[in-house]
XYZ file of C-alpha atoms in Angstrom:
639
model
C 64.576 19.687 99.029
C 63.288 23.152 99.877
C 59.785 22.720 98.503
C 57.125 20.055 99.174
C 56.028 17.878 96.249
C 52.401 16.803 95.779
C 52.507 13.509 93.860
C 49.650 12.803 91.389
C 47.591 9.642 91.421
C 45.226 8.320 88.766
C 41.628 7.730 89.891
C 38.973 6.562 87.385
C 41.200 7.498 84.451
C 41.862 11.061 85.642
C 44.812 12.635 87.418
C 44.201 14.107 90.871
C 46.310 15.288 93.726
C 47.140 12.649 96.354
C 46.148 13.231 99.932
C 49.424 11.690 101.212
C 51.382 14.050 103.409
C 54.817 14.610 101.913
C 57.299 15.610 104.547
C 59.411 18.604 103.929
C 63.171 18.488 104.488
C 64.547 21.164 106.681
C 68.002 21.963 107.811
C 69.350 19.724 110.575
C 70.066 21.394 113.836
C 73.645 21.242 115.120
C 74.383 18.794 117.881
C 75.207 20.443 121.101
C 74.587 20.475 124.764
C 71.942 23.090 124.451
C 69.823 20.902 122.203
C 68.629 17.742 123.737
C 68.909 14.610 121.686
C 65.249 13.686 122.007
C 64.045 16.953 120.510
C 62.446 16.305 117.062
C 61.176 18.753 114.423
C 57.817 20.211 115.341
C 56.065 19.317 112.064
C 55.750 15.520 112.684
C 56.865 13.066 115.224
C 58.359 9.962 113.679
C 58.715 6.591 115.308
C 62.354 5.724 115.778
C 63.934 2.664 114.356
C 64.521 1.198 117.821
C 60.857 1.367 118.740
C 59.701 -0.184 115.423
C 58.989 -3.911 115.476
C 61.775 -5.997 114.067
C 59.534 -8.143 111.904
C 57.745 -5.224 110.129
C 59.462 -3.465 107.259
C 59.092 0.275 106.945
C 56.071 1.297 104.867
C 55.246 4.825 103.762
C 51.873 6.413 104.226
C 49.062 5.171 102.018
C 47.101 7.490 99.748
C 43.457 7.913 100.328
C 41.241 6.859 97.371
C 37.586 7.733 97.367
C 34.999 5.306 96.016
C 32.077 6.393 93.867
C 28.692 6.626 95.499
C 25.968 4.210 94.311
C 22.586 3.070 95.468
C 23.086 -0.495 96.688
C 20.349 -3.006 96.206
C 20.690 -5.201 99.265
C 22.826 -3.329 101.744
C 25.334 -0.536 101.914
C 28.988 -1.324 102.107
C 30.720 -0.416 105.344
C 32.918 2.593 105.265
C 36.409 1.983 106.657
C 37.366 4.704 109.034
C 40.924 5.975 108.933
C 43.292 4.371 111.488
C 44.093 6.535 114.395
C 47.420 8.165 113.967
C 50.225 7.510 116.384
C 53.371 9.453 116.368
C 53.570 9.349 112.545
C 50.729 10.902 110.471
C 49.105 8.104 108.436
C 46.023 8.250 106.140
C 44.303 5.055 105.097
C 42.282 4.625 101.842
C 38.781 3.302 102.309
C 38.703 0.156 100.201
C 35.710 -1.122 98.317
C 35.405 -4.214 100.539
C 36.477 -5.450 103.954
C 38.415 -8.240 102.345
C 40.724 -5.811 100.542
C 41.372 -3.447 103.432
C 45.037 -3.175 104.266
C 46.402 -2.252 107.640
C 48.219 1.056 107.550
C 51.919 0.991 108.394
C 53.775 3.935 109.780
C 56.864 5.139 108.059
C 60.232 4.479 109.782
C 63.063 6.915 109.530
C 66.440 5.790 108.322
C 68.582 4.393 111.190
C 71.512 6.386 109.937
C 69.679 9.606 110.438
C 68.478 8.442 113.836
C 72.076 8.024 114.930
C 72.589 11.689 114.734
C 71.476 12.903 118.153
C 72.741 16.423 118.301
C 73.540 19.358 116.193
C 76.616 19.529 114.118
C 78.905 22.462 114.394
C 78.664 25.151 111.781
C 81.965 24.232 110.234
C 80.969 20.576 109.709
C 79.569 21.078 106.230
C 80.454 17.600 105.100
C 78.486 16.095 107.928
C 75.518 18.267 107.190
C 75.634 17.212 103.544
C 75.815 13.581 104.654
C 72.793 14.086 106.859
C 70.875 15.663 104.046
C 71.755 12.839 101.656
C 70.561 10.337 104.256
C 67.265 12.154 104.572
C 66.829 12.350 100.780
C 67.439 8.605 100.351
C 64.999 7.940 103.184
C 62.328 10.071 101.540
C 62.948 8.392 98.171
C 62.468 4.946 99.664
C 59.286 6.134 101.322
C 58.014 7.531 97.971
C 58.697 4.185 96.231
C 56.892 2.332 98.985
C 53.940 4.719 98.658
C 53.768 4.216 94.885
C 53.694 0.451 95.348
C 50.833 0.794 97.806
C 48.979 3.093 95.386
C 49.401 0.504 92.598
C 47.963 -2.214 94.862
C 45.059 0.061 95.763
C 44.370 0.741 92.075
C 44.220 -2.986 91.388
C 41.857 -3.407 94.318
C 39.756 -0.502 92.980
C 39.536 -2.150 89.524
C 38.334 -5.403 91.087
C 35.814 -3.469 93.149
C 34.520 -1.667 90.061
C 34.113 -4.981 88.227
C 32.078 -6.304 91.144
C 30.040 -3.079 91.087
C 29.346 -3.535 87.348
C 28.233 -7.111 87.953
C 25.944 -5.949 90.734
C 24.589 -3.172 88.465
C 23.757 -5.803 85.842
C 22.114 -7.954 88.471
C 20.133 -4.960 89.692
C 19.063 -4.149 86.067
C 17.921 -7.747 85.587
C 16.022 -7.636 88.844
C 14.378 -4.366 87.870
C 13.376 -5.880 84.480
C 11.916 -8.921 86.273
C 10.119 -6.567 88.648
C 8.680 -4.642 85.672
C 7.521 -7.871 84.053
C 5.931 -8.961 87.314
C 4.102 -5.647 87.505
C 2.886 -6.068 83.912
C 1.711 -9.586 84.742
C 0.038 -8.221 87.833
C -1.825 -5.637 85.759
C -2.858 -8.400 83.356
C -4.068 -10.528 86.226
C -6.078 -7.602 87.556
C -7.718 -7.158 84.153
C -8.347 -10.904 83.968
C -9.985 -10.744 87.385
C -12.187 -7.903 86.202
C -13.069 -9.840 83.038
C -13.816 -12.849 85.181
C -16.242 -10.761 87.204
C -17.873 -9.464 84.044
C -18.066 -12.997 82.679
C -19.742 -14.182 85.854
C -22.281 -11.378 85.627
C -22.843 -12.183 81.966
C -23.279 -15.825 82.806
C -25.965 -14.960 85.355
C -27.761 -12.770 82.821
C -27.538 -15.508 80.169
C -28.965 -17.967 82.639
C -31.903 -15.649 83.213
C -32.370 -15.293 79.448
C -32.239 -19.063 79.072
C -34.991 -19.479 81.632
C -37.066 -16.833 79.904
C -36.498 -18.374 76.462
C -37.403 -21.778 77.771
C -40.736 -20.373 78.886
C -41.234 -18.733 75.482
C -40.317 -21.975 73.718
C -43.036 -23.806 75.516
C -45.577 -21.172 74.566
C -44.380 -21.244 70.954
C -44.793 -24.986 70.777
C -48.432 -24.500 71.606
C -48.692 -21.790 68.969
C -47.044 -24.093 66.397
C -49.669 -26.718 66.926
C -52.406 -24.181 66.283
C -50.623 -22.888 63.166
C -50.266 -26.394 61.739
C -53.994 -26.780 61.844
C -54.396 -23.448 60.060
C -51.776 -24.542 57.485
C -53.906 -27.469 56.457
C -56.782 -25.099 55.875
C -54.577 -22.730 53.779
C -53.309 -25.629 51.666
C -56.833 -26.477 50.807
C -57.460 -22.896 49.767
C -54.177 -22.888 47.777
C -55.367 -25.788 45.691
C -58.399 -23.723 44.778
C -56.202 -20.728 43.869
C -53.999 -22.899 41.630
C -56.600 -22.955 38.961
C -56.907 -19.192 39.227
C -53.111 -18.873 38.830
C -53.170 -20.892 35.638
C -55.669 -18.466 34.188
C -53.470 -15.498 35.271
C -50.413 -17.007 33.611
C -52.270 -17.018 30.336
C -53.077 -13.331 30.805
C -49.407 -12.671 31.640
C -48.244 -14.215 28.362
C -50.602 -11.924 26.486
C -49.267 -8.917 28.464
C -45.653 -9.826 27.627
C -46.504 -10.040 23.963
C -48.098 -6.608 24.173
C -44.996 -5.237 25.996
C -42.788 -6.623 23.245
C -44.851 -4.822 20.645
C -44.615 -1.593 22.659
C -40.832 -2.031 22.953
C -40.554 -2.307 19.201
C -42.653 0.821 18.905
C -40.338 2.648 21.303
C -37.323 1.609 19.245
C -39.023 2.830 16.110
C -39.809 6.165 17.770
C -36.211 6.407 19.027
C -34.960 5.822 15.517
C -37.338 8.469 14.232
C -36.102 10.843 16.963
C -32.498 10.233 15.924
C -33.379 10.787 12.274
C -35.223 13.965 13.280
C -32.149 15.148 15.203
C -29.937 14.490 12.182
C -32.460 16.287 9.950
C -32.529 19.199 12.405
C -28.767 19.465 12.297
C -28.791 19.309 8.516
C -31.445 22.023 8.247
C -29.689 24.078 10.883
C -26.454 23.883 8.906
C -28.357 24.795 5.710
C -29.801 27.868 7.409
C -26.338 28.922 8.583
C -24.955 28.419 5.081
C -27.756 30.552 3.623
C -26.851 33.285 6.072
C -23.232 33.056 4.962
C -20.205 31.256 6.280
C -18.747 34.541 7.486
C -21.433 36.566 9.170
C -20.799 40.109 10.362
C -22.571 41.801 13.285
C -22.116 45.478 14.096
C -22.439 46.750 17.668
C -22.313 50.398 18.737
C -20.975 51.053 22.226
C -23.058 53.366 24.420
C -21.648 56.684 25.557
C -19.788 56.593 28.883
C -19.915 59.249 31.580
C -16.273 60.217 31.090
C -16.352 60.513 27.295
C -17.347 64.197 27.296
C -19.726 63.803 24.326
C -23.399 64.763 24.404
C -24.768 62.676 21.540
C -24.140 60.419 18.554
C -25.321 62.682 15.699
C -22.800 61.182 13.282
C -24.216 57.631 13.712
C -27.703 56.825 12.385
C -29.513 53.599 13.298
C -32.877 53.241 11.478
C -35.617 52.107 13.834
C -37.282 49.801 11.259
C -34.048 48.345 9.883
C -31.767 46.386 12.207
C -29.248 45.554 9.474
C -28.098 49.043 8.437
C -25.851 51.637 10.047
C -25.016 55.067 8.585
C -22.113 57.376 9.340
C -22.711 61.040 8.517
C -20.065 63.750 8.468
C -20.582 67.457 7.822
C -17.887 69.109 5.675
C -17.427 72.799 4.930
C -17.731 73.931 1.278
C -14.416 74.694 -0.368
C -15.951 76.908 -3.119
C -17.873 79.177 -0.809
C -21.022 79.068 -2.987
C -22.936 76.684 -0.742
C -23.126 76.030 2.950
C -21.982 72.937 4.769
C -22.117 69.609 2.911
C -22.916 66.313 4.600
C -21.243 63.069 3.555
C -23.087 59.849 4.373
C -21.639 56.347 4.481
C -24.200 53.513 4.539
C -23.191 49.975 5.561
C -25.335 46.810 5.669
C -24.535 43.783 7.814
C -26.290 40.611 8.991
C -27.322 42.379 12.222
C -26.753 45.793 13.775
C -27.050 46.312 17.557
C -27.562 49.778 18.982
C -26.161 51.190 22.227
C -29.138 49.872 24.241
C -28.785 46.250 23.113
C -28.180 43.887 26.045
C -25.698 41.028 26.182
C -28.534 38.512 26.149
C -30.021 40.054 22.984
C -26.659 39.882 21.233
C -26.056 36.261 22.268
C -29.502 35.156 21.088
C -28.356 35.918 17.536
C -25.249 33.711 17.787
C -26.698 30.881 19.909
C -27.636 28.857 16.815
C -24.082 29.258 15.569
C -22.713 27.967 18.869
C -25.081 24.988 18.630
C -23.255 23.915 15.445
C -20.133 23.166 17.507
C -21.922 20.211 19.157
C -22.994 19.012 15.702
C -19.337 18.638 14.656
C -18.675 21.992 12.907
C -15.764 24.275 13.724
C -17.113 27.618 14.946
C -15.172 30.879 15.284
C -16.368 34.175 16.690
C -14.077 37.207 16.967
C -14.477 40.900 17.799
C -12.815 43.632 15.698
C -12.620 47.395 16.196
C -10.583 50.281 17.477
C -9.308 50.415 21.030
C -11.977 51.324 23.574
C -14.905 50.287 21.354
C -16.159 47.533 23.695
C -14.654 44.360 22.195
C -13.546 42.852 25.529
C -16.909 43.703 27.112
C -18.704 41.961 24.234
C -16.588 38.806 24.402
C -15.872 38.460 28.152
C -18.466 40.741 29.767
C -18.662 41.901 33.352
C -18.715 40.078 36.682
C -21.614 37.806 35.749
C -25.379 37.731 35.462
C -26.803 39.977 32.741
C -23.367 41.428 31.965
C -21.823 38.054 31.011
C -20.166 38.154 27.606
C -20.251 35.839 24.615
C -17.561 33.470 25.942
C -19.259 32.521 29.264
C -22.704 32.406 27.625
C -21.466 30.176 24.795
C -19.796 27.808 27.280
C -22.985 27.642 29.383
C -25.059 26.784 26.320
C -22.556 24.114 25.219
C -22.703 22.297 28.564
C -26.492 22.673 28.865
C -27.074 21.204 25.409
C -24.573 18.414 26.073
C -26.551 17.372 29.169
C -29.795 17.247 27.167
C -28.148 15.203 24.386
C -26.918 12.703 26.983
C -30.485 11.344 27.112
C -30.079 10.355 23.444
C -26.837 8.474 24.147
C -24.285 11.215 23.380
C -21.226 11.598 25.613
C -19.014 14.663 25.266
C -15.493 15.540 26.422
C -14.258 19.132 26.596
C -10.698 20.523 26.668
C -10.050 24.286 27.042
C -7.027 26.432 26.151
C -6.176 30.154 26.339
C -3.424 31.647 24.179
C -2.297 35.272 23.814
C -0.522 36.830 20.810
C 1.622 39.647 22.234
C 4.104 41.410 19.935
C 3.897 38.456 17.506
C 4.807 36.079 20.348
C 2.561 33.285 21.638
C 1.955 33.173 25.395
C 0.050 30.559 27.382
C -2.448 32.390 29.638
C -3.062 29.207 31.686
C 0.635 28.758 32.549
C 1.139 28.825 36.336
C 4.873 28.101 36.597
C 7.816 30.428 37.052
C 8.040 33.244 34.458
C 11.722 32.446 33.863
C 10.838 28.872 32.852
C 7.964 29.789 30.519
C 8.235 27.510 27.436
C 8.244 28.697 23.840
C 5.280 27.986 21.573
C 4.943 27.335 17.861
C 1.954 26.976 15.536
C 2.047 23.646 13.690
C -0.147 21.487 11.519
C 0.892 17.824 11.646
C -0.935 16.790 8.466
C -2.616 18.807 5.687
C -6.023 17.653 6.917
C -5.409 17.943 10.662
C -6.245 20.898 12.890
C -3.699 23.569 13.766
C -2.129 23.089 17.200
C 0.158 25.146 19.433
C 3.134 23.323 20.954
C 3.754 23.336 24.740
C 0.301 24.874 25.313
C -1.789 24.011 28.370
C -4.853 21.997 27.337
C -7.054 21.754 30.449
C -9.890 19.161 30.546
C -13.108 20.712 31.895
C -16.383 19.147 32.967
C -18.569 22.126 33.838
C -19.011 25.784 33.042
C -17.761 26.699 36.536
C -14.364 25.217 35.701
C -14.261 27.238 32.476
C -15.157 30.411 34.405
C -12.200 29.738 36.737
C -9.878 29.413 33.723
C -11.231 32.683 32.301
C -10.378 34.384 35.603
C -6.807 33.051 35.464
C -6.430 34.228 31.848
C -7.717 37.740 32.704
C -5.056 38.156 35.371
C -2.232 37.220 32.993
C -3.385 39.089 29.875
C -1.352 42.134 28.840
C -3.198 45.437 29.349
C -1.971 49.031 29.661
C -3.253 52.591 29.961
C -3.338 54.802 26.866
C -4.836 58.184 25.995
C -7.825 56.441 24.423
C -8.461 53.666 26.960
C -7.559 53.224 30.636
C -7.288 49.419 30.300
C -6.419 48.828 26.673
C -5.805 45.222 25.590
C -2.303 45.049 24.166
C -2.646 41.566 22.658
C -4.986 39.214 20.800
C -6.652 36.643 23.083
C -7.862 33.310 21.639
C -10.052 30.950 23.721
C -10.597 27.486 22.230
C -12.881 24.716 23.479
C -12.133 21.337 21.889
C -15.271 19.165 21.749
C -15.373 15.383 21.180
C -18.720 13.564 21.140
C -19.541 9.866 20.873
C -22.789 7.910 20.605
C -21.859 4.274 21.219
C -25.323 2.992 20.484
C -25.262 4.610 16.999
C -21.520 4.111 16.463
C -21.257 7.831 15.721
C -18.557 10.333 16.634
C -18.057 14.048 16.102
C -15.230 16.495 16.744
C -15.183 20.302 16.664
C -13.393 23.393 17.939
C -15.183 26.448 19.305
C -12.866 29.478 18.956
C -13.758 32.788 20.618
C -11.285 35.585 19.849
C -10.899 39.034 21.399
C -8.698 41.040 19.028
C -6.611 43.978 20.183
C -7.888 47.366 19.033
C -6.412 49.314 16.166
C -4.784 52.617 17.156
C -3.395 55.802 15.667
C -0.303 57.232 17.226
C -1.644 60.796 17.025
C -4.545 59.951 19.343
C -3.146 57.226 21.573
C 0.209 59.053 21.950
C 1.923 55.714 22.476
C 5.629 55.835 23.219
C 8.322 53.316 23.995
C 6.888 49.893 24.762
C 3.309 51.049 24.011
C 4.429 52.171 20.518
C 6.024 48.779 19.889
C 2.798 47.044 20.967
C 0.692 49.345 18.762
C 2.895 48.582 15.738
C 2.590 44.807 16.255
C -1.215 45.080 16.671
C -1.701 47.207 13.543
C 0.549 44.915 11.477
C -1.395 41.796 12.490
C -4.735 43.501 11.750
C -3.391 44.664 8.387
C -2.413 41.078 7.605
C -5.931 40.012 8.549
C -7.247 42.525 6.020
C -4.914 41.169 3.337
C -6.095 37.635 4.028
C -9.746 38.673 3.770
C -9.007 40.518 0.498
C -7.224 37.473 -0.946
C -10.148 35.263 0.010
C -12.670 37.686 -1.472
C -10.674 37.848 -4.726
C -10.221 34.056 -4.675
C -6.464 34.425 -5.055
C -4.371 31.281 -5.325
C -2.052 32.471 -2.554
C -3.412 33.638 0.798
C -0.778 35.161 3.180
C -1.793 33.271 6.339
C 1.795 32.919 7.602
C 2.510 36.674 7.507
C 1.062 36.953 11.013
C 0.677 34.641 14.002
C -2.979 35.743 14.253
C -3.974 34.752 10.705
C -1.881 31.567 10.880
C -3.686 30.513 14.086
C -7.123 31.382 12.595
C -6.381 29.735 9.244
C -8.904 26.928 9.798
C -11.569 29.509 10.742
C -10.953 31.713 7.732
C -10.079 29.041 5.194
C -13.544 27.526 4.675
C -13.883 24.617 7.137
C -15.517 26.742 9.811
C -18.574 28.824 10.537
C -17.277 32.269 11.357
C -18.909 35.281 12.976
C -17.286 38.709 13.230
C -18.297 41.490 15.606
C -17.307 44.956 14.441
C -17.439 47.283 17.441
C -17.900 51.017 16.865
C -17.063 53.799 19.310
C -19.831 56.493 19.512
C -17.550 59.537 20.057
C -17.376 62.015 17.141
C -13.583 62.082 17.570
C -13.475 58.390 16.576
C -15.245 58.965 13.235
C -12.229 58.049 11.095
C -11.451 54.853 13.043
C -15.143 53.839 12.989
C -15.287 54.402 9.220
C -12.205 52.232 8.656
C -13.588 49.484 10.887
C -16.959 49.451 9.055
C -15.260 49.396 5.646
C -13.163 46.417 6.716
C -16.255 44.652 8.134
C -18.133 45.292 4.893
C -15.281 43.686 2.962
C -15.439 40.651 5.274
C -19.219 40.439 4.829
C -18.806 40.238 1.064
C -16.222 37.452 1.322
C -17.262 33.878 0.400
C -14.937 31.215 1.779
C -16.852 28.043 0.918
C -19.026 25.542 2.734
C -17.998 24.179 6.122
C -18.060 20.399 6.625
C -18.805 18.477 9.788
C -16.093 16.393 11.457
C -18.055 13.150 11.841
C -17.183 9.486 11.711
C-alpha cells in the first residue's frame, strides 16, 4: 500500500476523520551485512513479538473520541489524559467516565515479519512479495482490532450520553424547584410586608377604639339629655296633631281644586289641538286659493363677466311684484316708420328682481314647505335656460345669507318638527338624492365602486302608492346638519361641464326628496308626506352653447326631457285623457307632483343678458302655460 488511509468514524451521528495513526507500508530493506538486524524504519518503533507479554493479545491503537462540553451541576468529570507512548505510538480516547476507561494496548507486529532480520537480495522478488503480504495481513488485523475498539467506544459513548440526558433532566427539575422556591420566597417577603402593615393597622385601630370608647361615653350622656328633650317634643307633637287634622282638610280642598285645573288644562289642550287642525285646514285652503301649481319668476342679476351694461329689455314695475315685461326693438321692414318695439307681458304669482335676496324668496315658499309636515306632498322645481341661476336658487352658496331653497326648507322642517314635539308629534325623516343624466338614473349618495354601481328603475307598487326608485340610497337623518352633509356629497358627484354659456353648467336633473312620517300617539294620528326639491338642467341652443360630442348628447337628452315636461303640462291644461308621463324619466318621477296629489311650486329663472332674449321668452311662455294649468286639489296623507 503506497498511500496512507484515514479511516472514518461516526461521532454523534456525523462522519469525521479518526485520529488513529495509520502506518504506511514501505519497501523492505534487503538483508545484508551492511544493515544491522536491529535497525527499524524511522517512522515508528514497534514492540517486537518477543518483548510482548505472552498473556496479552495484540491490540491496535484506539481512536480518540471527544466528548461534548456541558456545564455540570455538582462536579466536573475528570479528563483522562492520554497514556504515555512507549515504543509504539498509541492514542487513547477520553471516556465519559472512569468506569468505562480502557487501558490502551500497543500494537504487535506479526511474528513472521519479525523473523526477517536483514535485507533480501534484489533478485529475491518472491521473498519481497511474501514480506509485503505478511505486512498487509498484519495491518488488516490491526484495522479490524481498531474497528472493534471503536465500536466498544461508541457503545460507551451512547451510555454516557444517556447518563448526561438523565442528569440534564435532573438539573432541569432542580432549576424548576429553585424557581418555585424563589417565587415562594417572594410571596413570603410580600406576606411579611403585609404582616407589618397589618400590625401597624392594628395599632391604629386600637387607638381608634380607645378614642371611640371615649366618644361613646360622652354620647351616652348626650342621649340622656336628648331623651328628656324628646318627652318635651312629644308633648308639643300632641298639640300639633290637632293642627295637622285641620291642614289635611285644607289639603283635600286643594286636591279638588287641582283636579278641576287639570280638567281645564285638558280642555285647553283639546282646544289647542283643534286650533292646530283648523290652522292646517285654513292653511291648505289658502294654498288651494293660490293655486296648486304656483309659478314664481326670478331674474338673475348681471355678473361682472357678462359684458352687458344694463337690462333694458326686461321691465319690472316698481308697484307690481307679479308682472314682468320683455321688450324688443325691431327695425321697420316697410321703411315708412322708425324702429318698432314689441312688448311681451307675463303675470305670475310672484316676480323677484335681481336685488331679491335668498331669504326674501324663501319667505314666499315657507308656508308651502309647512304643508309637508301637515301630510301634503310638496314639490318645488326650478326651470330656465342654462346659466340663469337655477342651481343658485335651489342650493345656494356656502351658507348663511346665500343658502338656497333646499337647505332653508330642511332647516324649517326640523325647526317646526321640534316645536310640534311639545304637542305630542314625533317625526322621522329619510333623505334621498337622485340624478337623471342622459335619461339614466344615478344615485348621488352612492359611495361604492363605480364599476359596481347598481341600476335603478322607477316603479309604483300599487295605483295608490308613491313612486319609488329601486336600489336607491334612502338615508335616515335626524338633523339639518346631516342633510347638509348629504348635499355636499351629492354636489361632488353631480355631472357638470363647461360650455360657451356657462362655466359650470349642470348636465343633469337633480331631485332631492325628504320622506316625512309623523305620529301623535296620544291622538292616534299619523301623517306621511314627501318634500321634493328639483333642480332642472337648463335648456340650450346648439348655436350658442356650441356643444359637441358628449356635450351635444347631454344637451339633446336635456331638451327632450324638458319638451316632454311641456307636453305633460299641455295635456294637463287641456284635461286630456292621456298624459305622456312615461315619455321621460323626469316626468315619470314627478308624476305624483304634477298629477294632482301635490302642492307644486315652479321657479322660472331668467337670464338678464340681451343675447338671451329668445331663451328668456320661451321660458316665460312655458311658465305662463304652467301657471294657467289646473291639476286638482291635493289631499293629505293622514290616518
